PDB file of C-alpha atoms in Angstrom:
ATOM      1  CA  MET E 169     117.445  83.760  83.685  1.00 52.00           C
ATOM      2  CA  ASP E 170     118.934  80.467  82.340  1.00 60.00           C
ATOM      3  CA  GLU E 171     122.144  78.785  82.327  1.00 62.00           C
ATOM      4  CA  VAL E 172     123.124  79.820  85.912  1.00 65.00           C
ATOM      5  CA  ILE E 173     126.761  78.677  86.662  1.00 64.00           C
ATOM      6  CA  LYS E 174     127.077  76.573  89.582  1.00 65.00           C
ATOM      7  CA  GLY E 175     129.768  77.203  92.270  1.00 65.00           C
ATOM      8  CA  TYR E 176     130.241  79.127  95.531  1.00 63.00           C
ATOM      9  CA  PHE E 177     130.740  82.772  94.829  1.00 65.00           C
ATOM     10  CA  PRO E 178     130.420  84.458  98.184  1.00 63.00           C
ATOM     11  CA  HIS E 179     131.952  87.718  96.604  1.00 64.00           C
ATOM     12  CA  ILE E 180     129.345  88.083  93.940  1.00 68.00           C
ATOM     13  CA  SER E 181     126.214  90.012  94.568  1.00 68.00           C
ATOM     14  CA  THR E 182     122.850  88.305  94.015  1.00 68.00           C
ATOM     15  CA  SER E 183     122.304  90.642  90.722  1.00 68.00           C
ATOM     16  CA  ALA E 184     125.459  89.524  89.363  1.00 72.00           C
ATOM     17  CA  ARG E 185     124.045  85.946  89.812  1.00 72.00           C
ATOM     18  CA  ALA E 186     120.577  86.507  88.336  1.00 75.00           C
ATOM     19  CA  GLY E 187     119.562  90.114  87.895  1.00 82.00           C
ATOM     20  CA  ILE E 188     120.083  93.125  85.957  1.00 88.00           C
ATOM     21  CA  TYR E 189     121.787  96.385  86.560  1.00 89.00           C
ATOM     22  CA  LEU E 190     120.160  99.749  85.022  1.00 93.00           C
ATOM     23  CA  MET E 191     121.996 102.747  84.223  1.00 95.00           C
ATOM     24  CA  TYR E 192     120.767 106.033  82.446  1.00 96.00           C
ATOM     25  CA  LYS E 193     121.862 109.279  80.677  1.00 95.00           C
ATOM     26  CA  ARG E 194     120.458 112.031  78.787  1.00 93.00           C
ATOM     27  CA  PRO E 195     121.574 112.209  75.130  1.00 89.00           C
ATOM     28  CA  THR E 196     123.795 115.391  75.647  1.00 89.00           C
ATOM     29  CA  ASP E 197     125.295 113.631  78.663  1.00 91.00           C
ATOM     30  CA  ASN E 198     129.006 112.267  78.572  1.00 87.00           C
ATOM     31  CA  ASN E 199     128.613 109.773  81.671  1.00 90.00           C
ATOM     32  CA  TRP E 200     126.061 107.142  82.321  1.00 94.00           C
ATOM     33  CA  MET E 201     124.705 107.315  85.845  1.00 94.00           C
ATOM     34  CA  ASN E 202     123.604 104.288  88.146  1.00 93.00           C
ATOM     35  CA  ILE E 203     119.739 103.862  88.621  1.00 93.00           C
ATOM     36  CA  LYS E 204     119.857 100.405  90.664  1.00 89.00           C
ATOM     37  CA  SER E 205     120.430  96.774  90.207  1.00 86.00           C
ATOM     38  CA  TYR E 206     117.427  94.420  90.690  1.00 85.00           C
ATOM     39  CA  SER E 207     117.992  90.803  91.770  1.00 78.00           C
ATOM     40  CA  ASP E 208     114.244  89.665  91.889  1.00 65.00           C
ATOM     41  CA  ILE E 209     113.479  88.229  88.313  1.00 65.00           C
ATOM     42  CA  SER E 210     109.601  88.830  88.900  1.00 69.00           C
ATOM     43  CA  HIS E 211     108.317  92.043  87.641  1.00 80.00           C
ATOM     44  CA  PHE E 212     109.344  95.640  89.080  1.00 84.00           C
ATOM     45  CA  THR E 213     108.919  99.245  88.365  1.00 88.00           C
ATOM     46  CA  VAL E 214     111.393 101.774  87.800  1.00 90.00           C
ATOM     47  CA  ASP E 215     110.550 105.460  88.858  1.00 90.00           C
ATOM     48  CA  MET E 216     112.341 107.649  86.470  1.00 91.00           C
ATOM     49  CA  SER E 217     110.870 111.088  87.976  1.00 89.00           C
ATOM     50  CA  HIS E 218     113.555 110.787  90.790  1.00 89.00           C
ATOM     51  CA  PHE E 219     116.340 111.113  87.641  1.00 92.00           C
ATOM     52  CA  VAL E 220     114.642 113.342  85.063  1.00 92.00           C
ATOM     53  CA  GLU E 221     112.156 116.026  84.476  1.00 90.00           C
ATOM     54  CA  ALA E 222     108.428 115.183  82.880  1.00 86.00           C
ATOM     55  CA  GLY E 223     108.873 114.878  79.199  1.00 86.00           C
ATOM     56  CA  GLU E 224     112.375 114.631  79.357  1.00 91.00           C
ATOM     57  CA  VAL E 225     114.272 112.262  76.726  1.00 93.00           C
ATOM     58  CA  TYR E 226     116.865 109.941  78.357  1.00 94.00           C
ATOM     59  CA  GLU E 227     118.553 106.664  77.407  1.00 94.00           C
ATOM     60  CA  ILE E 228     118.425 103.450  79.517  1.00 94.00           C
ATOM     61  CA  LEU E 229     121.380 100.842  79.741  1.00 93.00           C
ATOM     62  CA  ILE E 230     120.550  97.558  80.747  1.00 92.00           C
ATOM     63  CA  TYR E 231     123.366  95.203  82.065  1.00 91.00           C
ATOM     64  CA  GLY E 232     122.635  91.432  82.291  1.00 88.00           C
ATOM     65  CA  PRO E 233     124.098  88.967  84.979  1.00 87.00           C
ATOM     66  CA  ILE E 234     127.408  87.779  84.909  1.00 84.00           C
ATOM     67  CA  ILE E 235     126.913  83.950  85.925  1.00 79.00           C
ATOM     68  CA  SER E 236     123.635  83.346  84.045  1.00 81.00           C
ATOM     69  CA  LYS E 237     121.927  83.984  80.907  1.00 79.00           C
ATOM     70  CA  LEU E 238     119.354  86.586  80.294  1.00 81.00           C
ATOM     71  CA  THR E 239     116.712  84.713  78.272  1.00 81.00           C
ATOM     72  CA  LYS E 240     113.915  87.012  78.049  1.00 83.00           C
ATOM     73  CA  LEU E 241     113.324  90.892  79.095  1.00 85.00           C
ATOM     74  CA  GLN E 242     110.129  92.337  78.580  1.00 87.00           C
ATOM     75  CA  VAL E 243     109.977  96.264  79.088  1.00 89.00           C
ATOM     76  CA  THR E 244     106.791  98.438  79.223  1.00 89.00           C
ATOM     77  CA  VAL E 245     106.176 102.198  79.738  1.00 88.00           C
ATOM     78  CA  PRO E 246     103.644 104.379  80.953  1.00 86.00           C
ATOM     79  CA  GLU E 247     100.896 105.445  78.488  1.00 85.00           C
ATOM     80  CA  GLY E 248     101.677 108.625  76.781  1.00 83.00           C
ATOM     81  CA  SER E 249     105.434 107.569  76.942  1.00 86.00           C
ATOM     82  CA  VAL E 250     107.394 106.725  73.694  1.00 87.00           C
ATOM     83  CA  ALA E 251     110.417 103.990  73.914  1.00 88.00           C
ATOM     84  CA  LYS E 252     112.343 102.572  71.106  1.00 88.00           C
ATOM     85  CA  ILE E 253     115.623 100.519  70.801  1.00 87.00           C
ATOM     86  CA  ILE E 254     118.585 102.350  69.893  1.00 83.00           C
ATOM     87  CA  GLU E 255     120.051 100.394  66.830  1.00 77.00           C
ATOM     88  CA  GLU E 256     123.007 102.952  65.856  1.00 71.00           C
ATOM     89  CA  VAL E 257     125.941 100.925  65.499  1.00 71.00           C
ATOM     90  CA  PRO E 258     129.078 102.433  67.247  1.00 79.00           C
ATOM     91  CA  ASN E 259     132.009 103.411  64.858  1.00 91.00           C
ATOM     92  CA  ARG E 260     134.661 102.200  67.320  1.00 95.00           C
ATOM     93  CA  ASN E 261     135.220  98.133  67.821  1.00 96.00           C
ATOM     94  CA  ILE E 262     136.823  96.516  70.752  1.00 98.00           C
ATOM     95  CA  VAL E 263     137.050  93.051  71.555  1.00 98.00           C
ATOM     96  CA  VAL E 264     138.153  91.683  74.872  1.00 98.00           C
ATOM     97  CA  ALA E 265     139.237  88.071  75.217  1.00 97.00           C
ATOM     98  CA  GLY E 266     140.307  86.036  78.391  1.00 95.00           C
ATOM     99  CA  GLY E 267     139.464  84.185  81.303  1.00 92.00           C
ATOM    100  CA  PHE E 268     137.815  84.683  84.820  1.00 89.00           C
ATOM    101  CA  ASN E 269     138.722  88.021  84.916  1.00 92.00           C
ATOM    102  CA  THR E 270     137.342  89.260  81.565  1.00 95.00           C
ATOM    103  CA  TYR E 271     134.359  87.234  82.183  1.00 92.00           C
ATOM    104  CA  GLY E 272     133.678  89.155  85.022  1.00 90.00           C
ATOM    105  CA  ILE E 273     133.832  86.885  88.257  1.00 87.00           C
ATOM    106  CA  GLY E 274     135.068  88.918  90.872  1.00 87.00           C
ATOM    107  CA  CYS E 275     132.876  91.822  90.493  1.00 90.00           C
ATOM    108  CA  THR E 276     129.644  92.595  92.362  1.00 87.00           C
ATOM    109  CA  SER E 277     128.040  94.089  89.113  1.00 86.00           C
ATOM    110  CA  THR E 278     128.363  93.594  85.519  1.00 89.00           C
ATOM    111  CA  SER E 279     128.451  97.472  85.205  1.00 91.00           C
ATOM    112  CA  SER E 280     131.862  97.373  87.011  1.00 92.00           C
ATOM    113  CA  MET E 281     133.623  95.158  84.517  1.00 95.00           C
ATOM    114  CA  PHE E 282     136.384  96.678  82.877  1.00 97.00           C
ATOM    115  CA  SER E 283     135.035  95.852  79.653  1.00 97.00           C
ATOM    116  CA  HIS E 284     131.693  97.409  80.267  1.00 96.00           C
ATOM    117  CA  ILE E 285     133.454 100.421  81.396  1.00 97.00           C
ATOM    118  CA  LEU E 286     135.437 100.805  78.322  1.00 97.00           C
ATOM    119  CA  GLU E 287     132.144 100.317  76.476  1.00 95.00           C
ATOM    120  CA  ARG E 288     130.479 103.241  78.166  1.00 94.00           C
ATOM    121  CA  LYS E 289     133.677 105.544  78.281  1.00 93.00           C
ATOM    122  CA  PHE E 290     134.351 105.009  74.511  1.00 94.00           C
ATOM    123  CA  ASP E 291     130.651 104.634  73.331  1.00 91.00           C
ATOM    124  CA  ALA E 292     132.203 101.800  71.575  1.00 94.00           C
ATOM    125  CA  LYS E 293     131.062  98.108  70.546  1.00 94.00           C
ATOM    126  CA  VAL E 294     132.446  95.922  72.804  1.00 96.00           C
ATOM    127  CA  THR E 295     132.569  92.175  72.240  1.00 96.00           C
ATOM    128  CA  ASN E 296     133.104  89.954  75.210  1.00 96.00           C
ATOM    129  CA  ASN E 297     135.091  86.563  74.175  1.00 97.00           C
ATOM    130  CA  SER E 298     135.708  85.189  77.464  1.00 95.00           C
ATOM    131  CA  TYR E 299     135.421  82.024  79.270  1.00 92.00           C
ATOM    132  CA  ASN E 300     134.711  80.917  82.881  1.00 86.00           C
ATOM    133  CA  THR E 301     137.491  78.100  82.828  1.00 85.00           C
ATOM    134  CA  VAL E 302     141.097  77.657  83.239  1.00 83.00           C
ATOM    135  CA  ASN E 303     141.763  76.636  79.790  1.00 85.00           C
ATOM    136  CA  TYR E 304     140.306  79.730  78.301  1.00 91.00           C
ATOM    137  CA  LEU E 305     143.452  80.095  75.614  1.00 92.00           C
ATOM    138  CA  LYS E 306     141.912  76.908  73.866  1.00 93.00           C
ATOM    139  CA  ASN E 307     138.597  78.505  73.449  1.00 95.00           C
ATOM    140  CA  ILE E 308     139.710  81.704  72.094  1.00 96.00           C
ATOM    141  CA  TYR E 309     142.080  80.134  69.653  1.00 96.00           C
ATOM    142  CA  PHE E 310     139.911  78.041  68.073  1.00 97.00           C
ATOM    143  CA  ASP E 311     137.125  80.869  67.924  1.00 97.00           C
ATOM    144  CA  TYR E 312     139.797  82.984  66.282  1.00 97.00           C
ATOM    145  CA  LYS E 313     140.992  80.015  64.235  1.00 96.00           C
ATOM    146  CA  ASN E 314     137.138  79.572  62.845  1.00 96.00           C
ATOM    147  CA  SER E 315     136.726  83.453  62.525  1.00 94.00           C
ATOM    148  CA  LYS E 316     133.890  83.549  65.149  1.00 94.00           C
ATOM    149  CA  VAL E 317     135.118  86.759  66.657  1.00 96.00           C
ATOM    150  CA  PRO E 318     134.282  89.958  64.715  1.00 95.00           C
ATOM    151  CA  ILE E 319     136.782  92.536  63.192  1.00 96.00           C
ATOM    152  CA  ALA E 320     137.707  95.227  65.618  1.00 97.00           C
ATOM    153  CA  ASP E 321     139.875  98.340  65.988  1.00 98.00           C
ATOM    154  CA  VAL E 322     141.444  97.062  69.258  1.00 98.00           C
ATOM    155  CA  GLY E 323     141.840  93.676  70.759  1.00 98.00           C
ATOM    156  CA  ILE E 324     142.464  93.058  74.568  1.00 98.00           C
ATOM    157  CA  LEU E 325     143.928  89.765  75.563  1.00 97.00           C
ATOM    158  CA  GLU E 326     144.193  88.608  79.002  1.00 95.00           C
ATOM    159  CA  LEU E 327     147.249  86.800  79.866  1.00 89.00           C
ATOM    160  CA  ASP E 328     146.529  86.375  83.346  1.00 76.00           C
ATOM    161  CA  ASN E 329     145.019  83.156  84.225  1.00 64.00           C
ATOM    162  CA  PHE E 330     148.175  80.963  84.048  1.00 59.00           C
ATOM    163  CA  SER E 331     146.896  78.144  86.043  1.00 66.00           C
ATOM    164  CA  GLN E 332     146.861  76.121  82.692  1.00 67.00           C
ATOM    165  CA  HIS E 333     149.870  74.154  81.865  1.00 72.00           C
ATOM    166  CA  GLU E 334     152.752  76.171  80.852  1.00 75.00           C
ATOM    167  CA  SER E 335     153.135  74.022  77.690  1.00 77.00           C
ATOM    168  CA  VAL E 336     149.469  75.268  76.690  1.00 78.00           C
ATOM    169  CA  ILE E 337     150.872  78.717  76.878  1.00 82.00           C
ATOM    170  CA  GLU E 338     154.047  78.298  74.927  1.00 85.00           C
ATOM    171  CA  THR E 339     152.097  76.534  72.313  1.00 88.00           C
ATOM    172  CA  LEU E 340     149.057  78.463  71.775  1.00 91.00           C
ATOM    173  CA  LEU E 341     150.096  81.982  72.607  1.00 91.00           C
ATOM    174  CA  PRO E 342     152.389  82.262  69.595  1.00 93.00           C
ATOM    175  CA  ARG E 343     149.590  80.956  67.300  1.00 95.00           C
ATOM    176  CA  LEU E 344     146.851  83.165  68.960  1.00 96.00           C
ATOM    177  CA  ILE E 345     148.469  86.453  68.850  1.00 96.00           C
ATOM    178  CA  PRO E 346     148.927  86.318  64.932  1.00 96.00           C
ATOM    179  CA  LEU E 347     145.208  85.473  64.375  1.00 97.00           C
ATOM    180  CA  MET E 348     144.152  88.296  66.702  1.00 97.00           C
ATOM    181  CA  LYS E 349     146.546  90.765  64.826  1.00 96.00           C
ATOM    182  CA  GLN E 350     144.724  89.722  61.519  1.00 96.00           C
ATOM    183  CA  ARG E 351     141.398  90.865  62.978  1.00 97.00           C
ATOM    184  CA  CYS E 352     142.353  93.607  65.430  1.00 97.00           C
ATOM    185  CA  LYS E 353     144.119  96.579  64.228  1.00 97.00           C
ATOM    186  CA  TYR E 354     145.988  97.223  67.661  1.00 98.00           C
ATOM    187  CA  LEU E 355     146.535  94.235  70.067  1.00 98.00           C
ATOM    188  CA  ILE E 356     147.159  94.960  73.781  1.00 98.00           C
ATOM    189  CA  GLY E 357     148.068  92.059  76.238  1.00 95.00           C
ATOM    190  CA  TRP E 358     147.594  92.167  80.036  1.00 95.00           C
ATOM    191  CA  TYR E 359     148.098  90.410  83.303  1.00 92.00           C
ATOM    192  CA  SER E 360     148.021  91.163  86.951  1.00 92.00           C
ATOM    193  CA  ILE E 361     150.274  88.383  88.446  1.00 87.00           C
ATOM    194  CA  SER E 362     151.183  88.307  92.301  1.00 85.00           C
ATOM    195  CA  ASN E 363     154.790  88.315  93.241  1.00 84.00           C
ATOM    196  CA  ASP E 364     154.747  84.687  94.281  1.00 82.00           C
ATOM    197  CA  LYS E 365     153.907  83.635  90.823  1.00 82.00           C
ATOM    198  CA  ALA E 366     156.062  85.950  88.702  1.00 83.00           C
ATOM    199  CA  TYR E 367     157.564  83.246  87.128  1.00 82.00           C
ATOM    200  CA  LYS E 368     154.458  82.864  85.074  1.00 80.00           C
ATOM    201  CA  LYS E 369     154.853  86.663  83.872  1.00 82.00           C
ATOM    202  CA  ILE E 370     158.252  85.700  82.578  1.00 83.00           C
ATOM    203  CA  ILE E 371     156.870  82.539  80.864  1.00 82.00           C
ATOM    204  CA  ALA E 372     154.466  84.752  79.160  1.00 82.00           C
ATOM    205  CA  ASN E 373     156.992  87.393  78.204  1.00 86.00           C
ATOM    206  CA  ASN E 374     159.751  84.834  76.914  1.00 88.00           C
ATOM    207  CA  THR E 375     156.851  83.177  74.840  1.00 88.00           C
ATOM    208  CA  ILE E 376     155.681  86.550  72.964  1.00 91.00           C
ATOM    209  CA  LYS E 377     158.551  88.547  73.255  1.00 92.00           C
ATOM    210  CA  GLU E 378     159.212  88.830  69.434  1.00 93.00           C
ATOM    211  CA  PHE E 379     155.634  89.947  69.131  1.00 93.00           C
ATOM    212  CA  ILE E 380     156.462  92.699  71.606  1.00 92.00           C
ATOM    213  CA  TYR E 381     159.716  93.748  69.663  1.00 92.00           C
ATOM    214  CA  ASN E 382     157.883  93.809  66.535  1.00 93.00           C
ATOM    215  CA  ALA E 383     155.260  96.246  68.031  1.00 92.00           C
ATOM    216  CA  ASP E 384     152.506  93.759  67.110  1.00 94.00           C
ATOM    217  CA  LEU E 385     151.340  93.573  71.047  1.00 95.00           C
ATOM    218  CA  GLU E 386     151.560  95.995  73.670  1.00 95.00           C
ATOM    219  CA  ILE E 387     151.935  94.737  77.314  1.00 94.00           C
ATOM    220  CA  VAL E 388     150.008  95.942  80.203  1.00 96.00           C
ATOM    221  CA  ASP E 389     151.425  95.019  83.584  1.00 94.00           C
ATOM    222  CA  MET E 390     148.773  95.565  86.425  1.00 95.00           C
ATOM    223  CA  SER E 391     150.692  93.265  89.062  1.00 93.00           C
ATOM    224  CA  CYS E 392     150.492  96.206  91.280  1.00 94.00           C
ATOM    225  CA  LEU E 393     146.971  95.326  92.314  1.00 94.00           C
ATOM    226  CA  TYR E 394     148.718  92.501  94.321  1.00 92.00           C
ATOM    227  CA  ASP E 395     151.254  95.030  96.120  1.00 92.00           C
ATOM    228  CA  GLU E 396     150.601  95.935  99.570  1.00 91.00           C
ATOM    229  CA  ASP E 397     149.289  99.221  98.960  1.00 92.00           C
ATOM    230  CA  TYR E 398     146.287  98.134  96.785  1.00 93.00           C
ATOM    231  CA  ARG E 399     145.663  94.447  97.977  1.00 92.00           C
ATOM    232  CA  ASP E 400     143.176  95.179 100.218  1.00 92.00           C
ATOM    233  CA  MET E 401     141.149  97.375  97.839  1.00 94.00           C
ATOM    234  CA  CYS E 402     141.494  95.418  94.427  1.00 94.00           C
ATOM    235  CA  VAL E 403     141.741  91.818  94.955  1.00 91.00           C
ATOM    236  CA  TYR E 404     140.060  88.421  96.648  1.00 83.00           C
ATOM    237  CA  SER E 405     143.255  86.529  97.381  1.00 74.00           C
ATOM    238  CA  ASN E 406     145.367  85.676  94.552  1.00 73.00           C
ATOM    239  CA  VAL E 407     142.175  84.543  92.346  1.00 75.00           C
ATOM    240  CA  TYR E 408     139.620  87.218  91.951  1.00 84.00           C
ATOM    241  CA  ILE E 409     139.958  90.970  91.076  1.00 92.00           C
ATOM    242  CA  ASN E 410     137.342  92.911  92.319  1.00 92.00           C
ATOM    243  CA  ASP E 411     135.290  96.003  91.420  1.00 93.00           C
ATOM    244  CA  THR E 412     138.069  98.511  92.284  1.00 95.00           C
ATOM    245  CA  GLY E 413     140.794  96.493  90.705  1.00 96.00           C
ATOM    246  CA  ASN E 414     138.472  96.454  87.449  1.00 96.00           C
ATOM    247  CA  ILE E 415     138.209 100.287  87.580  1.00 97.00           C
ATOM    248  CA  MET E 416     142.104 100.400  87.668  1.00 97.00           C
ATOM    249  CA  ILE E 417     142.659  97.914  84.810  1.00 98.00           C
ATOM    250  CA  TYR E 418     140.185 100.184  82.868  1.00 98.00           C
ATOM    251  CA  LYS E 419     141.903 103.357  83.421  1.00 97.00           C
ATOM    252  CA  LYS E 420     145.449 101.883  82.373  1.00 98.00           C
ATOM    253  CA  LEU E 421     143.777 100.326  79.197  1.00 98.00           C
ATOM    254  CA  GLU E 422     142.006 103.474  78.466  1.00 97.00           C
ATOM    255  CA  GLU E 423     145.345 105.658  78.409  1.00 97.00           C
ATOM    256  CA  VAL E 424     147.129 102.744  76.092  1.00 97.00           C
ATOM    257  CA  ILE E 425     143.990 102.640  73.906  1.00 98.00           C
ATOM    258  CA  ARG E 426     143.846 106.638  73.298  1.00 97.00           C
ATOM    259  CA  ARG E 427     147.597 106.544  72.860  1.00 96.00           C
ATOM    260  CA  LEU E 428     147.399 103.918  69.981  1.00 96.00           C
ATOM    261  CA  THR E 429     144.050 104.994  68.308  1.00 96.00           C
ATOM    262  CA  LYS E 430     144.115 108.699  69.021  1.00 94.00           C
ATOM    263  CA  TRP E 431     140.547 108.574  69.898  1.00 93.00           C
ATOM    264  CA  ASN E 432     139.348 111.821  71.391  1.00 83.00           C
ATOM    265  CA  ILE E 433     142.875 113.420  71.679  1.00 67.00           C
TER     266      ILE E 433
END
């Protein structure tokens, strides 16, 4: 592991800091199933006999940590077994762009990030263009301005972390959205803003209302995560969205993506 982000994140598990998370499925299965998370960066052995029959073909999905970089991964298999890297490129492409929430800060495992759930459920190539910084809009704007982000069927832009100055929002969002729209067939913006900061939602919608009116951007409002009925399950204070919150975000985004793209309908 390398480039571990410094900070106090009591809600993030050890595996999310510097570990990996494993999932598996058979080629005929529709869903990935959990194996285990490993926070020890030394060697370990995974006994798959608990999950599959002897000689059975299966696939392994490996997620790296959220707040550090996986620099080296070596996989060995028992004698008599055969393993290969699956290099087939999915024909569905999604880009998620955003700040803390898209980055995954708040999840206890990378498998719980809404972007990774979309990747598994749609069998899509998902590019996570996110930044663990307050001023993430600037980073994303320059990435798109310099064509550093791939062309995709669907673009998902987080409009949530409005701790950045309002002038940045009002200046950059009208510039960023057309750039994303040029590289994404469908564009979805989402936010989850608590009631005491509802004015941030108004600033966002007023800034981009023309794009919404012209159907260049569809808005998904997940502010219900901060409502009394969901707060205890879905968020940590007014800052981080946890695993359950990410699942609810995925559910809503899945509904919108299927309606727009007609995937599997």
